[in-house]
Amino acid sequence: MKSEIEVFREFIRKKGLRNTPEREAIIKEIFATHDHFDVDELYLRLKNKKQKISKPSIYRLIPYLLESGLIQEAYFEDGHLHYEHIYGHEHHCHLRCLKCGKIIEFEEKSLKKIEKKLAEKHDFFIKAHKFEALGYCSKCKVNI
Amino acid sequence: MKSEIEVFREFIRKKGLRNTPEREAIIKEIFATHDHFDVDELYLRLKNKKQKISKPSIYRLIPYLLESGLIQEAYFEDGHLHYEHIYGHEHHCHLRCLKCGKIIEFEEKSLKKIEKKLAEKHDFFIKAHKFEALGYCSKCKVNI
DNA sequence: GTATGTGCAAATCATTTGCATTCTC
DNA sequence: GAGAATGCAAATGATTTGCACATAC
């Protein structure tokens, strides 16, 4: 299986764009942890590693990462989008606590079937899906 | 079945807050169409009807509308959140075209079962779920 | 060599806040 | 009458853009 960097290089080449060390550093950092990320946090993680990469470079890269299928928007919270890397990882969905913000990831194969059904019914080519369940976790549900 | 205004009045009373004609006008406008809405668009709709209601009043009302269960966040697009009224309507999910932005709503009962399963497995109290399928509509999929 | 990418600083856009005034209860 | 809510204008915070310089191809 190709690495995420290889996938990106191929994508960039096909689009006639240029690759840079900044872009590869950002991608490596995104794939360095399992967690979701947001722009500011990713910027700080890179900064802590003494990588001088500006926020605009991150913002400018994101549309390409989405288009190449390396990442996906996960959810909108605290006034900004959160992303997750999806290449090479089992697709998963989120269960989010509305009180403490805790997020549990889970896998649900049956969603794939629903996706297929929808594609046929509405004549869509479905690329991805997002399923998010919102509620209160075991700790928070006691005093809603 | 209570009207949305009645539901809101009750919610406001329970919380010890105050109701105002501005709030009721906003709620009426939200429920006046079947469509999703965003703050700016709602503001303009009210303005066109010569209702002088400021954007901050809308922004300040939204958390209460979410809390009372009258509306729900639908999706984040074009740099801002889009909402939908959910009180008195069949719950539905979205199928969105990544190219033209077309949105198809659909109902999927089996998601309710998945929700229940998750609630048991992770000891959550689940209040709502969002399912969004992303892809290309019949027209757009021909030239991706 | 050319055109794309970068960092910086400034601009933009959605949302929030401070405050004086108005209104609900 | 007290405390909330409103509108306005200003502040905030995320994201985008203009531009001069650097660099990938």
mmCIF file of C-alpha atoms (C1' of nucleotides) in Angstrom:
data_model
loop_
_atom_site.group_PDB
_atom_site.id
_atom_site.type_symbol
_atom_site.label_atom_id
_atom_site.label_comp_id
_atom_site.label_asym_id
_atom_site.label_seq_id
_atom_site.Cartn_x
_atom_site.Cartn_y
_atom_site.Cartn_z
ATOM 1 C CA MET A 1 0.000 0.000 0.000
ATOM 2 C CA LYS A 2 1.248 3.446 -0.932
ATOM 3 C CA SER A 3 2.168 5.803 1.852
ATOM 4 C CA GLU A 4 0.189 9.002 2.272
ATOM 5 C CA ILE A 5 3.143 10.962 0.956
ATOM 6 C CA GLU A 6 3.238 8.846 -2.164
ATOM 7 C CA VAL A 7 -0.474 9.304 -2.689
ATOM 8 C CA PHE A 8 -0.039 13.036 -2.361
ATOM 9 C CA ARG A 9 2.919 13.172 -4.749
ATOM 10 C CA GLU A 10 0.922 11.330 -7.343
ATOM 11 C CA PHE A 11 -2.054 13.624 -6.854
ATOM 12 C CA ILE A 12 0.114 16.718 -7.178
ATOM 13 C CA ARG A 13 1.783 15.432 -10.297
ATOM 14 C CA LYS A 14 -1.539 14.625 -11.956
ATOM 15 C CA LYS A 15 -2.794 18.103 -11.200
ATOM 16 C CA GLY A 16 0.366 19.696 -12.575
ATOM 17 C CA LEU A 17 1.103 21.318 -9.218
ATOM 18 C CA ARG A 18 4.330 21.331 -7.237
ATOM 19 C CA ASN A 19 5.292 19.517 -4.141
ATOM 20 C CA THR A 20 7.264 21.199 -1.381
ATOM 21 C CA PRO A 21 8.937 20.150 1.860
ATOM 22 C CA GLU A 22 6.377 22.259 3.733
ATOM 23 C CA ARG A 23 3.519 20.232 2.283
ATOM 24 C CA GLU A 24 5.178 16.939 3.102
ATOM 25 C CA ALA A 25 5.920 18.070 6.642
ATOM 26 C CA ILE A 26 2.262 18.998 7.144
ATOM 27 C CA ILE A 27 1.070 15.664 5.809
ATOM 28 C CA LYS A 28 3.543 13.749 7.951
ATOM 29 C CA GLU A 29 2.382 15.619 11.009
ATOM 30 C CA ILE A 30 -1.274 14.937 10.238
ATOM 31 C CA PHE A 31 -0.558 11.225 9.967
ATOM 32 C CA ALA A 32 1.769 11.182 12.978
ATOM 33 C CA THR A 33 -1.099 10.751 15.433
ATOM 34 C CA HIS A 34 -4.360 8.918 15.377
ATOM 35 C CA ASP A 35 -6.263 11.973 16.529
ATOM 36 C CA HIS A 36 -8.424 14.474 14.803
ATOM 37 C CA PHE A 37 -6.864 17.824 14.217
ATOM 38 C CA ASP A 38 -7.706 21.420 13.527
ATOM 39 C CA VAL A 39 -5.573 24.021 11.802
ATOM 40 C CA ASP A 40 -4.418 25.864 14.861
ATOM 41 C CA GLU A 41 -3.461 22.728 16.722
ATOM 42 C CA LEU A 42 -1.617 21.323 13.717
ATOM 43 C CA TYR A 43 0.227 24.621 13.356
ATOM 44 C CA LEU A 44 1.322 24.464 16.988
ATOM 45 C CA ARG A 45 2.396 20.839 16.731
ATOM 46 C CA LEU A 46 4.646 21.764 13.802
ATOM 47 C CA LYS A 47 5.916 24.817 15.594
ATOM 48 C CA ASN A 48 6.856 22.734 18.613
ATOM 49 C CA LYS A 49 8.942 20.577 16.334
ATOM 50 C CA LYS A 50 10.726 23.692 15.111
ATOM 51 C CA GLN A 51 9.116 23.438 11.715
ATOM 52 C CA LYS A 52 8.448 26.954 10.580
ATOM 53 C CA ILE A 53 5.290 26.501 8.570
ATOM 54 C CA SER A 54 2.748 29.256 8.348
ATOM 55 C CA LYS A 55 -0.951 28.884 8.881
ATOM 56 C CA PRO A 56 -1.797 30.059 5.368
ATOM 57 C CA SER A 57 0.272 27.193 4.021
ATOM 58 C CA ILE A 58 -1.856 24.810 6.016
ATOM 59 C CA TYR A 59 -5.080 26.466 4.938
ATOM 60 C CA ARG A 60 -3.972 26.401 1.328
ATOM 61 C CA LEU A 61 -3.107 22.735 1.496
ATOM 62 C CA ILE A 62 -6.334 21.501 3.021
ATOM 63 C CA PRO A 63 -8.473 21.651 -0.143
ATOM 64 C CA TYR A 64 -5.908 19.442 -1.874
ATOM 65 C CA LEU A 65 -5.849 16.991 0.985
ATOM 66 C CA LEU A 66 -9.617 16.764 0.869
ATOM 67 C CA GLU A 67 -9.642 16.363 -2.885
ATOM 68 C CA SER A 68 -6.986 13.661 -2.828
ATOM 69 C CA GLY A 69 -8.928 11.726 -0.210
ATOM 70 C CA LEU A 70 -6.237 11.863 2.458
ATOM 71 C CA ILE A 71 -8.369 13.731 4.952
ATOM 72 C CA GLN A 72 -12.015 14.488 5.605
ATOM 73 C CA GLU A 73 -13.937 17.064 7.565
ATOM 74 C CA ALA A 74 -14.874 15.463 10.855
ATOM 75 C CA TYR A 75 -17.055 17.983 12.671
ATOM 76 C CA PHE A 76 -17.510 21.644 13.397
ATOM 77 C CA GLU A 77 -16.934 22.626 16.994
ATOM 78 C CA ASP A 78 -15.650 25.601 18.976
ATOM 79 C CA GLY A 79 -15.974 27.857 15.988
ATOM 80 C CA HIS A 80 -13.861 25.893 13.569
ATOM 81 C CA LEU A 81 -13.685 22.721 11.568
ATOM 82 C CA HIS A 82 -11.944 19.593 12.773
ATOM 83 C CA TYR A 83 -10.472 17.149 10.319
ATOM 84 C CA GLU A 84 -9.301 13.575 10.398
ATOM 85 C CA HIS A 85 -6.971 11.612 8.181
ATOM 86 C CA ILE A 86 -8.812 8.815 6.420
ATOM 87 C CA TYR A 87 -6.296 7.310 4.053
ATOM 88 C CA GLY A 88 -5.220 3.864 5.164
ATOM 89 C CA HIS A 89 -7.541 3.807 8.139
ATOM 90 C CA GLU A 90 -10.734 1.995 8.760
ATOM 91 C CA HIS A 91 -13.607 4.383 8.199
ATOM 92 C CA HIS A 92 -15.256 5.316 11.442
ATOM 93 C CA CYS A 93 -18.022 7.466 12.817
ATOM 94 C CA HIS A 94 -18.373 9.597 15.914
ATOM 95 C CA LEU A 95 -20.358 9.575 19.069
ATOM 96 C CA ARG A 96 -20.048 12.945 20.757
ATOM 97 C CA CYS A 97 -21.003 14.100 24.248
ATOM 98 C CA LEU A 98 -22.790 17.433 24.080
ATOM 99 C CA LYS A 99 -21.660 18.306 27.586
ATOM 100 C CA CYS A 100 -18.005 17.340 27.998
ATOM 101 C CA GLY A 101 -17.089 17.036 24.335
ATOM 102 C CA LYS A 102 -15.853 13.484 24.680
ATOM 103 C CA ILE A 103 -15.669 11.689 21.364
ATOM 104 C CA ILE A 104 -15.928 7.980 20.838
ATOM 105 C CA GLU A 105 -15.121 6.524 17.477
ATOM 106 C CA PHE A 106 -16.884 3.471 16.218
ATOM 107 C CA GLU A 107 -17.184 1.441 13.117
ATOM 108 C CA GLU A 108 -20.503 0.531 11.616
ATOM 109 C CA LYS A 109 -20.510 -1.641 8.533
ATOM 110 C CA SER A 110 -24.221 -1.356 7.944
ATOM 111 C CA LEU A 111 -23.800 2.301 7.007
ATOM 112 C CA LYS A 112 -22.021 1.178 3.896
ATOM 113 C CA LYS A 113 -25.125 -0.698 2.854
ATOM 114 C CA ILE A 114 -27.290 2.343 3.426
ATOM 115 C CA GLU A 115 -24.870 4.334 1.325
ATOM 116 C CA LYS A 116 -25.167 1.880 -1.528
ATOM 117 C CA LYS A 117 -28.951 1.923 -1.329
ATOM 118 C CA LEU A 118 -29.013 5.708 -1.458
ATOM 119 C CA ALA A 119 -26.655 5.816 -4.401
ATOM 120 C CA GLU A 120 -29.001 3.660 -6.421
ATOM 121 C CA LYS A 121 -32.167 5.386 -5.372
ATOM 122 C CA HIS A 122 -30.978 8.917 -6.063
ATOM 123 C CA ASP A 123 -28.526 8.187 -8.851
ATOM 124 C CA PHE A 124 -25.572 9.563 -6.935
ATOM 125 C CA PHE A 125 -21.964 8.545 -6.908
ATOM 126 C CA ILE A 126 -21.278 8.524 -3.182
ATOM 127 C CA LYS A 127 -17.753 9.219 -2.147
ATOM 128 C CA ALA A 128 -18.052 9.244 1.620
ATOM 129 C CA HIS A 129 -20.450 9.523 4.500
ATOM 130 C CA LYS A 130 -20.440 11.019 7.927
ATOM 131 C CA PHE A 131 -22.460 9.683 10.788
ATOM 132 C CA GLU A 132 -22.446 11.473 14.076
ATOM 133 C CA ALA A 133 -24.483 10.561 17.112
ATOM 134 C CA LEU A 134 -24.968 13.324 19.668
ATOM 135 C CA GLY A 135 -25.851 12.831 23.269
ATOM 136 C CA TYR A 136 -24.548 12.556 26.786
ATOM 137 C CA CYS A 137 -21.839 10.203 27.958
ATOM 138 C CA SER A 138 -22.125 7.956 30.976
ATOM 139 C CA LYS A 139 -20.703 10.593 33.321
ATOM 140 C CA CYS A 140 -22.626 13.539 31.954
ATOM 141 C CA LYS A 141 -26.010 11.921 31.503
ATOM 142 C CA VAL A 142 -26.615 11.731 35.246
ATOM 143 C CA ASN A 143 -27.087 15.465 35.573
ATOM 144 C CA ILE A 144 -28.386 16.794 32.321
ATOM 145 C CA MET B 1 -49.688 18.978 18.827
ATOM 146 C CA LYS B 2 -48.248 22.193 20.164
ATOM 147 C CA SER B 3 -47.046 24.794 17.707
ATOM 148 C CA GLU B 4 -43.389 25.730 17.652
ATOM 149 C CA ILE B 5 -44.244 29.043 19.250
ATOM 150 C CA GLU B 6 -46.008 27.300 22.093
ATOM 151 C CA VAL B 7 -43.072 24.972 22.595
ATOM 152 C CA PHE B 8 -40.767 27.961 22.748
ATOM 153 C CA ARG B 9 -42.971 29.889 25.183
ATOM 154 C CA GLU B 10 -43.005 26.931 27.496
ATOM 155 C CA PHE B 11 -39.226 26.514 27.233
ATOM 156 C CA ILE B 12 -38.659 30.198 27.982
ATOM 157 C CA ARG B 13 -40.989 30.136 30.958
ATOM 158 C CA LYS B 14 -39.287 27.086 32.437
ATOM 159 C CA LYS B 15 -35.904 28.725 32.074
ATOM 160 C CA GLY B 16 -37.133 31.925 33.696
ATOM 161 C CA LEU B 17 -36.336 33.939 30.575
ATOM 162 C CA ARG B 18 -38.465 36.410 28.683
ATOM 163 C CA ASN B 19 -40.203 36.120 25.406
ATOM 164 C CA THR B 20 -40.263 38.961 22.908
ATOM 165 C CA PRO B 21 -41.946 39.717 19.596
ATOM 166 C CA GLU B 22 -38.513 39.590 17.938
ATOM 167 C CA ARG B 23 -37.992 36.017 19.062
ATOM 168 C CA GLU B 24 -41.399 34.925 17.900
ATOM 169 C CA ALA B 25 -40.881 36.603 14.549
ATOM 170 C CA ILE B 26 -37.595 34.757 14.081
ATOM 171 C CA ILE B 27 -39.155 31.431 14.967
ATOM 172 C CA LYS B 28 -42.105 32.016 12.640
ATOM 173 C CA GLU B 29 -39.750 32.830 9.820
ATOM 174 C CA ILE B 30 -37.669 29.711 10.448
ATOM 175 C CA PHE B 31 -40.777 27.552 10.268
ATOM 176 C CA ALA B 32 -42.254 29.456 7.321
ATOM 177 C CA THR B 33 -40.329 27.404 4.792
ATOM 178 C CA HIS B 34 -39.292 23.818 4.562
ATOM 179 C CA ASP B 35 -35.718 24.775 3.756
ATOM 180 C CA HIS B 36 -32.564 24.857 5.753
ATOM 181 C CA PHE B 37 -31.372 28.262 6.763
ATOM 182 C CA ASP B 38 -28.325 30.148 7.866
ATOM 183 C CA VAL B 39 -28.158 33.298 9.942
ATOM 184 C CA ASP B 40 -27.480 35.724 7.155
ATOM 185 C CA GLU B 41 -30.197 34.360 4.945
ATOM 186 C CA LEU B 42 -32.706 34.354 7.793
ATOM 187 C CA TYR B 43 -31.776 37.936 8.590
ATOM 188 C CA LEU B 44 -32.405 38.952 4.983
ATOM 189 C CA ARG B 45 -35.707 37.114 4.821
ATOM 190 C CA LEU B 46 -36.875 39.033 7.872
ATOM 191 C CA LYS B 47 -35.537 42.284 6.481
ATOM 192 C CA ASN B 48 -37.437 41.774 3.239
ATOM 193 C CA LYS B 49 -40.594 41.454 5.259
ATOM 194 C CA LYS B 50 -39.800 44.779 6.904
ATOM 195 C CA GLN B 51 -39.081 43.138 10.225
ATOM 196 C CA LYS B 52 -36.240 45.061 11.763
ATOM 197 C CA ILE B 53 -34.451 42.337 13.653
ATOM 198 C CA SER B 54 -30.719 42.494 14.161
ATOM 199 C CA LYS B 55 -28.299 39.684 13.518
ATOM 200 C CA PRO B 56 -27.129 39.565 17.132
ATOM 201 C CA SER B 57 -30.709 38.849 18.150
ATOM 202 C CA ILE B 58 -30.706 35.873 15.846
ATOM 203 C CA TYR B 59 -27.322 34.682 17.066
ATOM 204 C CA ARG B 60 -28.414 35.055 20.665
ATOM 205 C CA LEU B 61 -31.576 33.081 20.053
ATOM 206 C CA ILE B 62 -29.994 30.098 18.326
ATOM 207 C CA PRO B 63 -28.598 28.391 21.437
ATOM 208 C CA TYR B 64 -32.082 28.439 22.938
ATOM 209 C CA LEU B 65 -33.617 27.033 19.786
ATOM 210 C CA LEU B 66 -31.085 24.226 19.802
ATOM 211 C CA GLU B 67 -31.623 23.558 23.478
ATOM 212 C CA SER B 68 -35.389 23.499 23.141
ATOM 213 C CA GLY B 69 -35.163 21.049 20.270
ATOM 214 C CA LEU B 70 -36.799 23.274 17.692
ATOM 215 C CA ILE B 71 -33.792 23.361 15.408
ATOM 216 C CA GLN B 72 -30.600 21.422 14.795
ATOM 217 C CA GLU B 73 -27.310 22.115 13.109
ATOM 218 C CA ALA B 74 -27.526 20.635 9.641
ATOM 219 C CA TYR B 75 -24.098 21.088 8.094
ATOM 220 C CA PHE B 76 -21.175 23.448 7.774
ATOM 221 C CA GLU B 77 -20.681 24.920 4.325
ATOM 222 C CA ASP B 78 -19.394 28.125 2.743
ATOM 223 C CA GLY B 79 -17.777 29.173 5.971
ATOM 224 C CA HIS B 80 -20.803 29.016 8.207
ATOM 225 C CA LEU B 81 -23.275 26.685 9.820
ATOM 226 C CA HIS B 82 -26.612 25.830 8.306
ATOM 227 C CA TYR B 83 -29.541 24.869 10.458
ATOM 228 C CA GLU B 84 -32.853 23.154 9.966
ATOM 229 C CA HIS B 85 -36.032 23.161 11.978
ATOM 230 C CA ILE B 86 -36.764 19.727 13.337
ATOM 231 C CA TYR B 87 -39.791 20.177 15.568
ATOM 232 C CA GLY B 88 -42.858 18.579 14.056
ATOM 233 C CA HIS B 89 -40.987 17.161 11.122
ATOM 234 C CA GLU B 90 -39.904 13.710 10.275
ATOM 235 C CA HIS B 91 -36.225 13.325 11.040
ATOM 236 C CA HIS B 92 -34.199 13.198 7.881
ATOM 237 C CA CYS B 93 -30.655 12.971 6.657
ATOM 238 C CA HIS B 94 -28.801 14.577 3.801
ATOM 239 C CA LEU B 95 -27.235 13.528 0.589
ATOM 240 C CA ARG B 96 -25.051 16.323 -0.720
ATOM 241 C CA CYS B 97 -23.422 16.872 -4.085
ATOM 242 C CA LEU B 98 -19.831 17.993 -3.633
ATOM 243 C CA LYS B 99 -19.871 19.778 -6.953
ATOM 244 C CA CYS B 100 -23.148 21.674 -7.329
ATOM 245 C CA GLY B 101 -24.177 21.689 -3.680
ATOM 246 C CA LYS B 102 -27.521 20.049 -4.377
ATOM 247 C CA ILE B 103 -29.052 18.544 -1.265
ATOM 248 C CA ILE B 104 -31.452 15.645 -1.163
ATOM 249 C CA GLU B 105 -33.198 14.800 2.048
ATOM 250 C CA PHE B 106 -34.070 11.269 2.887
ATOM 251 C CA GLU B 107 -35.414 9.266 5.727
ATOM 252 C CA GLU B 108 -33.698 6.166 6.972
ATOM 253 C CA LYS B 109 -35.328 4.278 9.801
ATOM 254 C CA SER B 110 -32.486 1.857 10.260
ATOM 255 C CA LEU B 111 -30.297 4.649 11.620
ATOM 256 C CA LYS B 112 -32.529 4.730 14.662
ATOM 257 C CA LYS B 113 -31.601 1.137 15.353
ATOM 258 C CA ILE B 114 -27.919 1.867 15.027
ATOM 259 C CA GLU B 115 -28.382 4.730 17.443
ATOM 260 C CA LYS B 116 -29.982 2.441 19.976
ATOM 261 C CA LYS B 117 -27.225 -0.113 19.617
ATOM 262 C CA LEU B 118 -24.571 2.538 20.163
ATOM 263 C CA ALA B 119 -26.325 3.921 23.201
ATOM 264 C CA GLU B 120 -26.211 0.519 24.872
ATOM 265 C CA LYS B 121 -22.687 -0.310 23.863
ATOM 266 C CA HIS B 122 -21.120 2.962 25.012
ATOM 267 C CA ASP B 123 -23.528 3.834 27.808
ATOM 268 C CA PHE B 124 -24.617 7.062 26.189
ATOM 269 C CA PHE B 125 -27.929 8.849 26.208
ATOM 270 C CA ILE B 126 -28.289 9.711 22.538
ATOM 271 C CA LYS B 127 -30.318 12.765 21.725
ATOM 272 C CA ALA B 128 -29.913 12.987 17.978
ATOM 273 C CA HIS B 129 -27.869 11.848 15.072
ATOM 274 C CA LYS B 130 -26.676 13.296 11.816
ATOM 275 C CA PHE B 131 -26.010 11.260 8.753
ATOM 276 C CA GLU B 132 -24.651 12.897 5.675
ATOM 277 C CA ALA B 133 -23.673 11.180 2.467
ATOM 278 C CA LEU B 134 -21.312 13.084 0.207
ATOM 279 C CA GLY B 135 -20.844 12.516 -3.463
ATOM 280 C CA TYR B 136 -21.811 13.612 -6.922
ATOM 281 C CA CYS B 137 -25.353 13.926 -8.237
ATOM 282 C CA SER B 138 -26.551 12.425 -11.501
ATOM 283 C CA LYS B 139 -25.648 15.544 -13.463
ATOM 284 C CA CYS B 140 -22.281 16.179 -11.863
ATOM 285 C CA LYS B 141 -20.983 12.635 -11.729
ATOM 286 C CA VAL B 142 -20.520 12.481 -15.496
ATOM 287 C CA ASN B 143 -17.579 14.868 -15.434
ATOM 288 C CA ILE B 144 -15.856 14.555 -12.121
ATOM 289 C "C1'" DG C 1 12.781 30.696 -16.803
ATOM 290 C "C1'" DT C 2 8.247 30.508 -15.436
ATOM 291 C "C1'" DA C 3 4.775 29.925 -12.610
ATOM 292 C "C1'" DT C 4 3.650 27.999 -8.178
ATOM 293 C "C1'" DG C 5 4.323 28.089 -3.276
ATOM 294 C "C1'" DT C 6 5.776 30.536 0.924
ATOM 295 C "C1'" DG C 7 5.559 33.822 4.820
ATOM 296 C "C1'" DC C 8 4.061 38.028 6.342
ATOM 297 C "C1'" DA C 9 0.763 41.493 7.164
ATOM 298 C "C1'" DA C 10 -3.537 43.188 6.069
ATOM 299 C "C1'" DA C 11 -8.276 42.172 4.749
ATOM 300 C "C1'" DT C 12 -12.528 39.647 5.116
ATOM 301 C "C1'" DC C 13 -16.308 37.295 7.031
ATOM 302 C "C1'" DA C 14 -18.939 35.018 10.655
ATOM 303 C "C1'" DT C 15 -19.855 35.511 15.275
ATOM 304 C "C1'" DT C 16 -19.577 37.680 19.884
ATOM 305 C "C1'" DT C 17 -19.523 41.370 23.126
ATOM 306 C "C1'" DG C 18 -20.052 46.064 25.537
ATOM 307 C "C1'" DC C 19 -23.225 49.297 26.339
ATOM 308 C "C1'" DA C 20 -27.050 52.469 26.454
ATOM 309 C "C1'" DT C 21 -31.878 52.005 25.780
ATOM 310 C "C1'" DT C 22 -36.219 49.475 25.668
ATOM 311 C "C1'" DC C 23 -39.290 46.114 27.098
ATOM 312 C "C1'" DT C 24 -41.140 41.886 29.705
ATOM 313 C "C1'" DC C 25 -42.725 40.101 33.633
ATOM 314 C "C1'" DG D 1 -38.755 48.198 39.122
ATOM 315 C "C1'" DA D 2 -35.445 44.706 38.235
ATOM 316 C "C1'" DG D 3 -33.485 42.044 35.108
ATOM 317 C "C1'" DA D 4 -33.491 40.566 30.251
ATOM 318 C "C1'" DA D 5 -33.458 41.552 25.493
ATOM 319 C "C1'" DT D 6 -32.584 44.725 21.722
ATOM 320 C "C1'" DG D 7 -29.795 47.348 18.288
ATOM 321 C "C1'" DC D 8 -25.734 49.380 17.291
ATOM 322 C "C1'" DA D 9 -20.930 49.596 16.812
ATOM 323 C "C1'" DA D 10 -16.752 47.713 18.029
ATOM 324 C "C1'" DA D 11 -14.081 43.496 19.105
ATOM 325 C "C1'" DT D 12 -12.783 38.835 18.226
ATOM 326 C "C1'" DG D 13 -11.266 34.778 15.911
ATOM 327 C "C1'" DA D 14 -10.990 31.834 11.889
ATOM 328 C "C1'" DT D 15 -9.864 31.991 7.270
ATOM 329 C "C1'" DT D 16 -8.412 34.323 2.985
ATOM 330 C "C1'" DT D 17 -5.811 37.375 0.169
ATOM 331 C "C1'" DG D 18 -2.150 40.664 -1.789
ATOM 332 C "C1'" DC D 19 2.380 40.884 -2.452
ATOM 333 C "C1'" DA D 20 7.410 40.355 -2.636
ATOM 334 C "C1'" DC D 21 10.569 36.747 -2.386
ATOM 335 C "C1'" DA D 22 11.970 31.850 -2.784
ATOM 336 C "C1'" DT D 23 11.916 27.542 -5.106
ATOM 337 C "C1'" DA D 24 10.166 23.346 -7.796
ATOM 338 C "C1'" DC D 25 9.977 21.639 -12.169
#
